[in-house]
């Protein structure tokens, strides 16, 4: 949604900021990235379990639908380019990355951890930003999936509550989480029970 979320990987930043809607914006090209007058903008809802991959897909579908509408409006001369409100602009450049190298603190709480994991989930497509990571027993692991439990925080943040061959359950500042699809930083799968 321009002028907010200009630049790259906008869906990831929207998920990290826990937005409830996103948008596809058609605009006139100018020398500065994503600054031209808006021709058409279509809002896209963000579901509770949305990932970067699923939100990107929704946006591609909305772009395809709205492009035909835009062409019809242009052909009929029924459009008014709207200048962007520059004071509302935010920009996410090519080299911008999530804070702390995408290492998630147990003190940040389950909701923030969930947002980070979903925002960096591109499915089987290449991840252009970073992998979400956690410290477990003095070792750094990437996290493929995170599920929040219904239980409120049961122990100090970072306490391992349970581990089996697929899942490790850990307490955070707000409530417990279950982590799965853990990998070492070289990409090797691990068993949380080890």
JSON list of C-alpha atoms in Angstrom, two decimals:
[
{"chain": "A", "resi": 1, "resn": "UNK", "atom": "CA", "xyz": [0.00, 0.00, 0.00]},
{"chain": "A", "resi": 2, "resn": "UNK", "atom": "CA", "xyz": [1.81, 3.07, -1.23]},
{"chain": "A", "resi": 3, "resn": "UNK", "atom": "CA", "xyz": [3.07, 5.39, 0.06]},
{"chain": "A", "resi": 4, "resn": "UNK", "atom": "CA", "xyz": [3.56, 3.01, 3.02]},
{"chain": "A", "resi": 5, "resn": "UNK", "atom": "CA", "xyz": [5.65, -0.08, 2.31]},
{"chain": "A", "resi": 6, "resn": "UNK", "atom": "CA", "xyz": [7.51, 1.24, -0.71]},
{"chain": "A", "resi": 7, "resn": "UNK", "atom": "CA", "xyz": [10.53, -0.75, -1.84]},
{"chain": "A", "resi": 8, "resn": "UNK", "atom": "CA", "xyz": [11.14, -4.49, -1.66]},
{"chain": "A", "resi": 9, "resn": "UNK", "atom": "CA", "xyz": [9.71, -7.45, 0.24]},
{"chain": "A", "resi": 10, "resn": "UNK", "atom": "CA", "xyz": [6.74, -5.36, 1.35]},
{"chain": "A", "resi": 11, "resn": "UNK", "atom": "CA", "xyz": [4.70, -8.39, 2.40]},
{"chain": "A", "resi": 12, "resn": "UNK", "atom": "CA", "xyz": [7.39, -9.48, 4.86]},
{"chain": "A", "resi": 13, "resn": "UNK", "atom": "CA", "xyz": [7.52, -6.04, 6.47]},
{"chain": "A", "resi": 14, "resn": "UNK", "atom": "CA", "xyz": [3.72, -5.88, 6.69]},
{"chain": "A", "resi": 15, "resn": "UNK", "atom": "CA", "xyz": [3.67, -9.25, 8.50]},
{"chain": "A", "resi": 16, "resn": "UNK", "atom": "CA", "xyz": [6.49, -8.20, 10.84]},
{"chain": "A", "resi": 17, "resn": "UNK", "atom": "CA", "xyz": [4.47, -5.09, 11.70]},
{"chain": "A", "resi": 18, "resn": "UNK", "atom": "CA", "xyz": [1.36, -7.24, 12.28]},
{"chain": "A", "resi": 19, "resn": "UNK", "atom": "CA", "xyz": [-0.77, -5.39, 9.75]},
{"chain": "A", "resi": 20, "resn": "UNK", "atom": "CA", "xyz": [-4.29, -6.69, 9.10]},
{"chain": "A", "resi": 21, "resn": "UNK", "atom": "CA", "xyz": [-4.43, -5.54, 5.46]},
{"chain": "A", "resi": 22, "resn": "UNK", "atom": "CA", "xyz": [-1.97, -5.03, 2.63]},
{"chain": "A", "resi": 23, "resn": "UNK", "atom": "CA", "xyz": [-2.47, -3.71, -0.92]},
{"chain": "A", "resi": 24, "resn": "UNK", "atom": "CA", "xyz": [-1.48, -3.79, -4.55]},
{"chain": "A", "resi": 25, "resn": "UNK", "atom": "CA", "xyz": [-0.82, -0.36, -6.03]},
{"chain": "A", "resi": 26, "resn": "UNK", "atom": "CA", "xyz": [-0.60, 0.57, -9.70]},
{"chain": "A", "resi": 27, "resn": "UNK", "atom": "CA", "xyz": [1.19, 3.89, -10.15]},
{"chain": "A", "resi": 28, "resn": "UNK", "atom": "CA", "xyz": [2.94, 6.07, -12.70]},
{"chain": "A", "resi": 29, "resn": "UNK", "atom": "CA", "xyz": [6.67, 5.42, -12.86]},
{"chain": "A", "resi": 30, "resn": "UNK", "atom": "CA", "xyz": [9.01, 8.20, -11.73]},
{"chain": "A", "resi": 31, "resn": "UNK", "atom": "CA", "xyz": [12.76, 8.44, -11.19]},
{"chain": "A", "resi": 32, "resn": "UNK", "atom": "CA", "xyz": [12.42, 7.69, -7.45]},
{"chain": "A", "resi": 33, "resn": "UNK", "atom": "CA", "xyz": [11.21, 4.19, -6.54]},
{"chain": "A", "resi": 34, "resn": "UNK", "atom": "CA", "xyz": [7.49, 3.84, -5.81]},
{"chain": "A", "resi": 35, "resn": "UNK", "atom": "CA", "xyz": [6.76, 7.59, -5.70]},
{"chain": "A", "resi": 36, "resn": "UNK", "atom": "CA", "xyz": [4.57, 8.19, -8.78]},
{"chain": "A", "resi": 37, "resn": "UNK", "atom": "CA", "xyz": [0.91, 9.18, -8.65]},
{"chain": "A", "resi": 38, "resn": "UNK", "atom": "CA", "xyz": [-1.43, 6.28, -7.86]},
{"chain": "A", "resi": 39, "resn": "UNK", "atom": "CA", "xyz": [-3.72, 5.00, -10.60]},
{"chain": "A", "resi": 40, "resn": "UNK", "atom": "CA", "xyz": [-5.38, 2.15, -8.70]},
{"chain": "A", "resi": 41, "resn": "UNK", "atom": "CA", "xyz": [-5.00, 0.51, -5.29]},
{"chain": "A", "resi": 42, "resn": "UNK", "atom": "CA", "xyz": [-6.61, -2.76, -4.19]},
{"chain": "A", "resi": 43, "resn": "UNK", "atom": "CA", "xyz": [-6.70, -3.81, -0.54]},
{"chain": "A", "resi": 44, "resn": "UNK", "atom": "CA", "xyz": [-5.79, -7.40, 0.36]},
{"chain": "A", "resi": 45, "resn": "UNK", "atom": "CA", "xyz": [-6.77, -8.87, 3.76]},
{"chain": "A", "resi": 46, "resn": "UNK", "atom": "CA", "xyz": [-4.08, -10.50, 5.90]},
{"chain": "A", "resi": 47, "resn": "UNK", "atom": "CA", "xyz": [-5.25, -13.67, 7.60]},
{"chain": "A", "resi": 48, "resn": "UNK", "atom": "CA", "xyz": [-4.04, -14.70, 11.07]},
{"chain": "A", "resi": 49, "resn": "UNK", "atom": "CA", "xyz": [-1.78, -17.47, 9.74]},
{"chain": "A", "resi": 50, "resn": "UNK", "atom": "CA", "xyz": [-0.57, -15.62, 6.64]},
{"chain": "A", "resi": 51, "resn": "UNK", "atom": "CA", "xyz": [3.02, -16.20, 5.50]},
{"chain": "A", "resi": 52, "resn": "UNK", "atom": "CA", "xyz": [5.13, -14.16, 3.09]},
{"chain": "A", "resi": 53, "resn": "UNK", "atom": "CA", "xyz": [4.40, -16.81, 0.44]},
{"chain": "A", "resi": 54, "resn": "UNK", "atom": "CA", "xyz": [0.63, -16.82, 0.91]},
{"chain": "A", "resi": 55, "resn": "UNK", "atom": "CA", "xyz": [0.40, -13.02, 1.09]},
{"chain": "A", "resi": 56, "resn": "UNK", "atom": "CA", "xyz": [2.59, -12.65, -2.01]},
{"chain": "A", "resi": 57, "resn": "UNK", "atom": "CA", "xyz": [0.25, -15.08, -3.80]},
{"chain": "A", "resi": 58, "resn": "UNK", "atom": "CA", "xyz": [-2.83, -13.10, -2.75]},
{"chain": "A", "resi": 59, "resn": "UNK", "atom": "CA", "xyz": [-1.17, -9.91, -4.00]},
{"chain": "A", "resi": 60, "resn": "UNK", "atom": "CA", "xyz": [-0.24, -11.49, -7.37]},
{"chain": "A", "resi": 61, "resn": "UNK", "atom": "CA", "xyz": [-3.86, -12.61, -7.79]},
{"chain": "A", "resi": 62, "resn": "UNK", "atom": "CA", "xyz": [-5.16, -9.14, -6.85]},
{"chain": "A", "resi": 63, "resn": "UNK", "atom": "CA", "xyz": [-2.68, -7.55, -9.27]},
{"chain": "A", "resi": 64, "resn": "UNK", "atom": "CA", "xyz": [-3.84, -9.76, -12.15]},
{"chain": "A", "resi": 65, "resn": "UNK", "atom": "CA", "xyz": [-7.52, -8.98, -11.46]},
{"chain": "A", "resi": 66, "resn": "UNK", "atom": "CA", "xyz": [-7.02, -5.26, -10.97]},
{"chain": "A", "resi": 67, "resn": "UNK", "atom": "CA", "xyz": [-4.75, -4.84, -14.02]},
{"chain": "A", "resi": 68, "resn": "UNK", "atom": "CA", "xyz": [-7.65, -5.63, -16.34]},
{"chain": "A", "resi": 69, "resn": "UNK", "atom": "CA", "xyz": [-9.81, -3.13, -14.44]},
{"chain": "A", "resi": 70, "resn": "UNK", "atom": "CA", "xyz": [-7.02, -0.55, -14.72]},
{"chain": "A", "resi": 71, "resn": "UNK", "atom": "CA", "xyz": [-6.76, -1.08, -18.49]},
{"chain": "A", "resi": 72, "resn": "UNK", "atom": "CA", "xyz": [-10.52, -0.60, -18.85]},
{"chain": "A", "resi": 73, "resn": "UNK", "atom": "CA", "xyz": [-10.36, 2.61, -16.77]},
{"chain": "A", "resi": 74, "resn": "UNK", "atom": "CA", "xyz": [-7.43, 3.94, -18.82]},
{"chain": "A", "resi": 75, "resn": "UNK", "atom": "CA", "xyz": [-9.19, 3.11, -22.09]},
{"chain": "A", "resi": 76, "resn": "UNK", "atom": "CA", "xyz": [-12.38, 4.85, -20.94]},
{"chain": "A", "resi": 77, "resn": "UNK", "atom": "CA", "xyz": [-10.42, 7.82, -19.55]},
{"chain": "A", "resi": 78, "resn": "UNK", "atom": "CA", "xyz": [-12.03, 7.24, -16.15]},
{"chain": "A", "resi": 79, "resn": "UNK", "atom": "CA", "xyz": [-9.15, 7.69, -13.78]},
{"chain": "A", "resi": 80, "resn": "UNK", "atom": "CA", "xyz": [-7.63, 10.48, -11.73]},
{"chain": "A", "resi": 81, "resn": "UNK", "atom": "CA", "xyz": [-3.99, 9.93, -10.73]},
{"chain": "A", "resi": 82, "resn": "UNK", "atom": "CA", "xyz": [-3.68, 10.61, -6.99]},
{"chain": "A", "resi": 83, "resn": "UNK", "atom": "CA", "xyz": [-0.44, 12.10, -5.68]},
{"chain": "A", "resi": 84, "resn": "UNK", "atom": "CA", "xyz": [1.11, 10.11, -2.86]},
{"chain": "A", "resi": 85, "resn": "UNK", "atom": "CA", "xyz": [1.25, 11.62, 0.63]},
{"chain": "A", "resi": 86, "resn": "UNK", "atom": "CA", "xyz": [5.01, 11.75, 1.09]},
{"chain": "A", "resi": 87, "resn": "UNK", "atom": "CA", "xyz": [4.74, 12.18, 4.89]},
{"chain": "A", "resi": 88, "resn": "UNK", "atom": "CA", "xyz": [3.18, 8.69, 5.11]},
{"chain": "A", "resi": 89, "resn": "UNK", "atom": "CA", "xyz": [5.99, 7.11, 3.08]},
{"chain": "A", "resi": 90, "resn": "UNK", "atom": "CA", "xyz": [8.14, 4.32, 4.42]},
{"chain": "A", "resi": 91, "resn": "UNK", "atom": "CA", "xyz": [10.79, 2.63, 2.30]},
{"chain": "A", "resi": 92, "resn": "UNK", "atom": "CA", "xyz": [12.32, -0.84, 2.60]},
{"chain": "A", "resi": 93, "resn": "UNK", "atom": "CA", "xyz": [15.50, -0.97, 0.55]},
{"chain": "A", "resi": 94, "resn": "UNK", "atom": "CA", "xyz": [17.18, -3.99, -1.00]},
{"chain": "A", "resi": 95, "resn": "UNK", "atom": "CA", "xyz": [19.59, -4.47, 1.92]},
{"chain": "A", "resi": 96, "resn": "UNK", "atom": "CA", "xyz": [17.16, -3.91, 4.80]},
{"chain": "A", "resi": 97, "resn": "UNK", "atom": "CA", "xyz": [16.88, -6.98, 7.03]},
{"chain": "A", "resi": 98, "resn": "UNK", "atom": "CA", "xyz": [14.88, -7.91, 10.15]},
{"chain": "A", "resi": 99, "resn": "UNK", "atom": "CA", "xyz": [16.48, -6.73, 13.41]},
{"chain": "A", "resi": 100, "resn": "UNK", "atom": "CA", "xyz": [19.10, -8.75, 15.30]},
{"chain": "A", "resi": 101, "resn": "UNK", "atom": "CA", "xyz": [19.94, -10.89, 12.27]},
{"chain": "A", "resi": 102, "resn": "UNK", "atom": "CA", "xyz": [16.43, -12.40, 12.60]},
{"chain": "A", "resi": 103, "resn": "UNK", "atom": "CA", "xyz": [17.44, -14.06, 15.87]},
{"chain": "A", "resi": 104, "resn": "UNK", "atom": "CA", "xyz": [14.26, -14.15, 17.95]},
{"chain": "A", "resi": 105, "resn": "UNK", "atom": "CA", "xyz": [14.45, -13.47, 21.68]},
{"chain": "A", "resi": 106, "resn": "UNK", "atom": "CA", "xyz": [12.37, -15.61, 24.03]},
{"chain": "A", "resi": 107, "resn": "UNK", "atom": "CA", "xyz": [11.66, -12.32, 25.81]},
{"chain": "A", "resi": 108, "resn": "UNK", "atom": "CA", "xyz": [9.89, -10.89, 22.74]},
{"chain": "A", "resi": 109, "resn": "UNK", "atom": "CA", "xyz": [6.86, -13.10, 23.32]},
{"chain": "A", "resi": 110, "resn": "UNK", "atom": "CA", "xyz": [5.07, -15.75, 21.29]},
{"chain": "A", "resi": 111, "resn": "UNK", "atom": "CA", "xyz": [3.19, -13.27, 19.09]},
{"chain": "A", "resi": 112, "resn": "UNK", "atom": "CA", "xyz": [6.35, -11.47, 17.92]},
{"chain": "A", "resi": 113, "resn": "UNK", "atom": "CA", "xyz": [8.07, -14.81, 17.34]},
{"chain": "A", "resi": 114, "resn": "UNK", "atom": "CA", "xyz": [5.10, -16.04, 15.31]},
{"chain": "A", "resi": 115, "resn": "UNK", "atom": "CA", "xyz": [5.13, -12.87, 13.17]},
{"chain": "A", "resi": 116, "resn": "UNK", "atom": "CA", "xyz": [8.86, -13.28, 12.46]},
{"chain": "A", "resi": 117, "resn": "UNK", "atom": "CA", "xyz": [8.59, -16.93, 11.44]},
{"chain": "A", "resi": 118, "resn": "UNK", "atom": "CA", "xyz": [5.58, -16.31, 9.16]},
{"chain": "A", "resi": 119, "resn": "UNK", "atom": "CA", "xyz": [7.10, -13.14, 7.67]},
{"chain": "A", "resi": 120, "resn": "UNK", "atom": "CA", "xyz": [10.20, -15.07, 6.62]},
{"chain": "A", "resi": 121, "resn": "UNK", "atom": "CA", "xyz": [8.33, -18.12, 5.29]},
{"chain": "A", "resi": 122, "resn": "UNK", "atom": "CA", "xyz": [8.63, -18.17, 1.49]},
{"chain": "A", "resi": 123, "resn": "UNK", "atom": "CA", "xyz": [7.69, -21.85, 1.18]},
{"chain": "A", "resi": 124, "resn": "UNK", "atom": "CA", "xyz": [9.96, -23.62, -1.32]},
{"chain": "A", "resi": 125, "resn": "UNK", "atom": "CA", "xyz": [10.91, -20.34, -3.02]},
{"chain": "A", "resi": 126, "resn": "UNK", "atom": "CA", "xyz": [14.31, -18.77, -2.27]},
{"chain": "A", "resi": 127, "resn": "UNK", "atom": "CA", "xyz": [14.29, -16.64, 0.88]},
{"chain": "A", "resi": 128, "resn": "UNK", "atom": "CA", "xyz": [15.67, -13.20, -0.13]},
{"chain": "A", "resi": 129, "resn": "UNK", "atom": "CA", "xyz": [16.02, -11.85, 3.42]},
{"chain": "A", "resi": 130, "resn": "UNK", "atom": "CA", "xyz": [16.96, -14.14, 6.32]},
{"chain": "A", "resi": 131, "resn": "UNK", "atom": "CA", "xyz": [15.90, -17.26, 8.18]},
{"chain": "A", "resi": 132, "resn": "UNK", "atom": "CA", "xyz": [14.25, -16.84, 11.58]},
{"chain": "A", "resi": 133, "resn": "UNK", "atom": "CA", "xyz": [16.57, -18.21, 14.27]},
{"chain": "A", "resi": 134, "resn": "UNK", "atom": "CA", "xyz": [16.53, -19.08, 17.97]},
{"chain": "A", "resi": 135, "resn": "UNK", "atom": "CA", "xyz": [19.13, -19.94, 20.59]},
{"chain": "A", "resi": 136, "resn": "UNK", "atom": "CA", "xyz": [18.60, -23.36, 22.18]},
{"chain": "A", "resi": 137, "resn": "UNK", "atom": "CA", "xyz": [21.18, -24.67, 24.64]},
{"chain": "A", "resi": 138, "resn": "UNK", "atom": "CA", "xyz": [23.88, -22.26, 23.39]},
{"chain": "A", "resi": 139, "resn": "UNK", "atom": "CA", "xyz": [23.36, -23.21, 19.74]},
{"chain": "A", "resi": 140, "resn": "UNK", "atom": "CA", "xyz": [21.66, -21.24, 16.97]},
{"chain": "A", "resi": 141, "resn": "UNK", "atom": "CA", "xyz": [18.97, -22.98, 14.87]},
{"chain": "A", "resi": 142, "resn": "UNK", "atom": "CA", "xyz": [16.73, -21.82, 12.04]},
{"chain": "A", "resi": 143, "resn": "UNK", "atom": "CA", "xyz": [13.01, -22.28, 12.67]},
{"chain": "A", "resi": 144, "resn": "UNK", "atom": "CA", "xyz": [10.76, -23.64, 9.91]},
{"chain": "A", "resi": 145, "resn": "UNK", "atom": "CA", "xyz": [7.48, -23.62, 11.81]},
{"chain": "A", "resi": 146, "resn": "UNK", "atom": "CA", "xyz": [6.14, -22.12, 15.03]},
{"chain": "A", "resi": 147, "resn": "UNK", "atom": "CA", "xyz": [2.82, -22.82, 16.73]},
{"chain": "A", "resi": 148, "resn": "UNK", "atom": "CA", "xyz": [1.61, -20.83, 19.71]},
{"chain": "A", "resi": 149, "resn": "UNK", "atom": "CA", "xyz": [-0.02, -22.86, 22.47]},
{"chain": "A", "resi": 150, "resn": "UNK", "atom": "CA", "xyz": [-3.13, -21.79, 24.35]},
{"chain": "A", "resi": 151, "resn": "UNK", "atom": "CA", "xyz": [-1.22, -21.98, 27.62]},
{"chain": "A", "resi": 152, "resn": "UNK", "atom": "CA", "xyz": [0.03, -18.77, 29.19]},
{"chain": "A", "resi": 153, "resn": "UNK", "atom": "CA", "xyz": [3.71, -18.55, 30.06]},
{"chain": "A", "resi": 154, "resn": "UNK", "atom": "CA", "xyz": [4.40, -21.51, 32.35]},
{"chain": "A", "resi": 155, "resn": "UNK", "atom": "CA", "xyz": [8.11, -21.00, 33.10]},
{"chain": "A", "resi": 156, "resn": "UNK", "atom": "CA", "xyz": [10.82, -18.36, 32.65]},
{"chain": "A", "resi": 157, "resn": "UNK", "atom": "CA", "xyz": [11.33, -17.38, 28.97]},
{"chain": "A", "resi": 158, "resn": "UNK", "atom": "CA", "xyz": [13.64, -19.81, 27.16]},
{"chain": "A", "resi": 159, "resn": "UNK", "atom": "CA", "xyz": [12.82, -22.80, 29.37]},
{"chain": "A", "resi": 160, "resn": "UNK", "atom": "CA", "xyz": [12.55, -26.03, 27.37]},
{"chain": "A", "resi": 161, "resn": "UNK", "atom": "CA", "xyz": [9.31, -27.67, 28.46]},
{"chain": "A", "resi": 162, "resn": "UNK", "atom": "CA", "xyz": [9.27, -30.70, 26.16]},
{"chain": "A", "resi": 163, "resn": "UNK", "atom": "CA", "xyz": [11.21, -32.11, 23.23]},
{"chain": "A", "resi": 164, "resn": "UNK", "atom": "CA", "xyz": [10.62, -35.10, 20.99]},
{"chain": "A", "resi": 165, "resn": "UNK", "atom": "CA", "xyz": [11.91, -36.14, 17.57]},
{"chain": "A", "resi": 166, "resn": "UNK", "atom": "CA", "xyz": [9.89, -33.44, 15.74]},
{"chain": "A", "resi": 167, "resn": "UNK", "atom": "CA", "xyz": [8.94, -30.63, 18.13]},
{"chain": "A", "resi": 168, "resn": "UNK", "atom": "CA", "xyz": [10.44, -28.63, 20.97]},
{"chain": "A", "resi": 169, "resn": "UNK", "atom": "CA", "xyz": [8.16, -26.68, 23.32]},
{"chain": "A", "resi": 170, "resn": "UNK", "atom": "CA", "xyz": [9.63, -23.58, 24.91]},
{"chain": "A", "resi": 171, "resn": "UNK", "atom": "CA", "xyz": [8.29, -20.87, 27.23]},
{"chain": "A", "resi": 172, "resn": "UNK", "atom": "CA", "xyz": [8.35, -17.25, 26.07]},
{"chain": "A", "resi": 173, "resn": "UNK", "atom": "CA", "xyz": [7.53, -13.95, 27.78]},
{"chain": "A", "resi": 174, "resn": "UNK", "atom": "CA", "xyz": [3.82, -14.34, 26.94]},
{"chain": "A", "resi": 175, "resn": "UNK", "atom": "CA", "xyz": [2.96, -17.99, 26.26]},
{"chain": "A", "resi": 176, "resn": "UNK", "atom": "CA", "xyz": [4.54, -21.26, 25.27]},
{"chain": "A", "resi": 177, "resn": "UNK", "atom": "CA", "xyz": [5.46, -22.10, 21.66]},
{"chain": "A", "resi": 178, "resn": "UNK", "atom": "CA", "xyz": [6.10, -25.29, 19.75]},
{"chain": "A", "resi": 179, "resn": "UNK", "atom": "CA", "xyz": [8.96, -25.12, 17.25]},
{"chain": "A", "resi": 180, "resn": "UNK", "atom": "CA", "xyz": [9.43, -27.64, 14.45]},
{"chain": "A", "resi": 181, "resn": "UNK", "atom": "CA", "xyz": [11.38, -28.05, 11.22]},
{"chain": "A", "resi": 182, "resn": "UNK", "atom": "CA", "xyz": [14.51, -26.93, 13.06]},
{"chain": "A", "resi": 183, "resn": "UNK", "atom": "CA", "xyz": [17.79, -26.88, 11.14]},
{"chain": "A", "resi": 184, "resn": "UNK", "atom": "CA", "xyz": [21.39, -26.09, 11.85]},
{"chain": "A", "resi": 185, "resn": "UNK", "atom": "CA", "xyz": [22.73, -22.98, 10.12]},
{"chain": "A", "resi": 186, "resn": "UNK", "atom": "CA", "xyz": [24.27, -25.16, 7.40]},
{"chain": "A", "resi": 187, "resn": "UNK", "atom": "CA", "xyz": [20.76, -26.46, 6.57]},
{"chain": "A", "resi": 188, "resn": "UNK", "atom": "CA", "xyz": [20.92, -29.89, 8.22]},
{"chain": "A", "resi": 189, "resn": "UNK", "atom": "CA", "xyz": [17.67, -31.08, 9.83]},
{"chain": "A", "resi": 190, "resn": "UNK", "atom": "CA", "xyz": [17.86, -31.94, 13.51]},
{"chain": "A", "resi": 191, "resn": "UNK", "atom": "CA", "xyz": [15.82, -33.83, 16.06]},
{"chain": "A", "resi": 192, "resn": "UNK", "atom": "CA", "xyz": [14.88, -31.50, 18.95]},
{"chain": "A", "resi": 193, "resn": "UNK", "atom": "CA", "xyz": [15.14, -34.47, 21.35]},
{"chain": "A", "resi": 194, "resn": "UNK", "atom": "CA", "xyz": [18.91, -34.75, 20.88]}
]
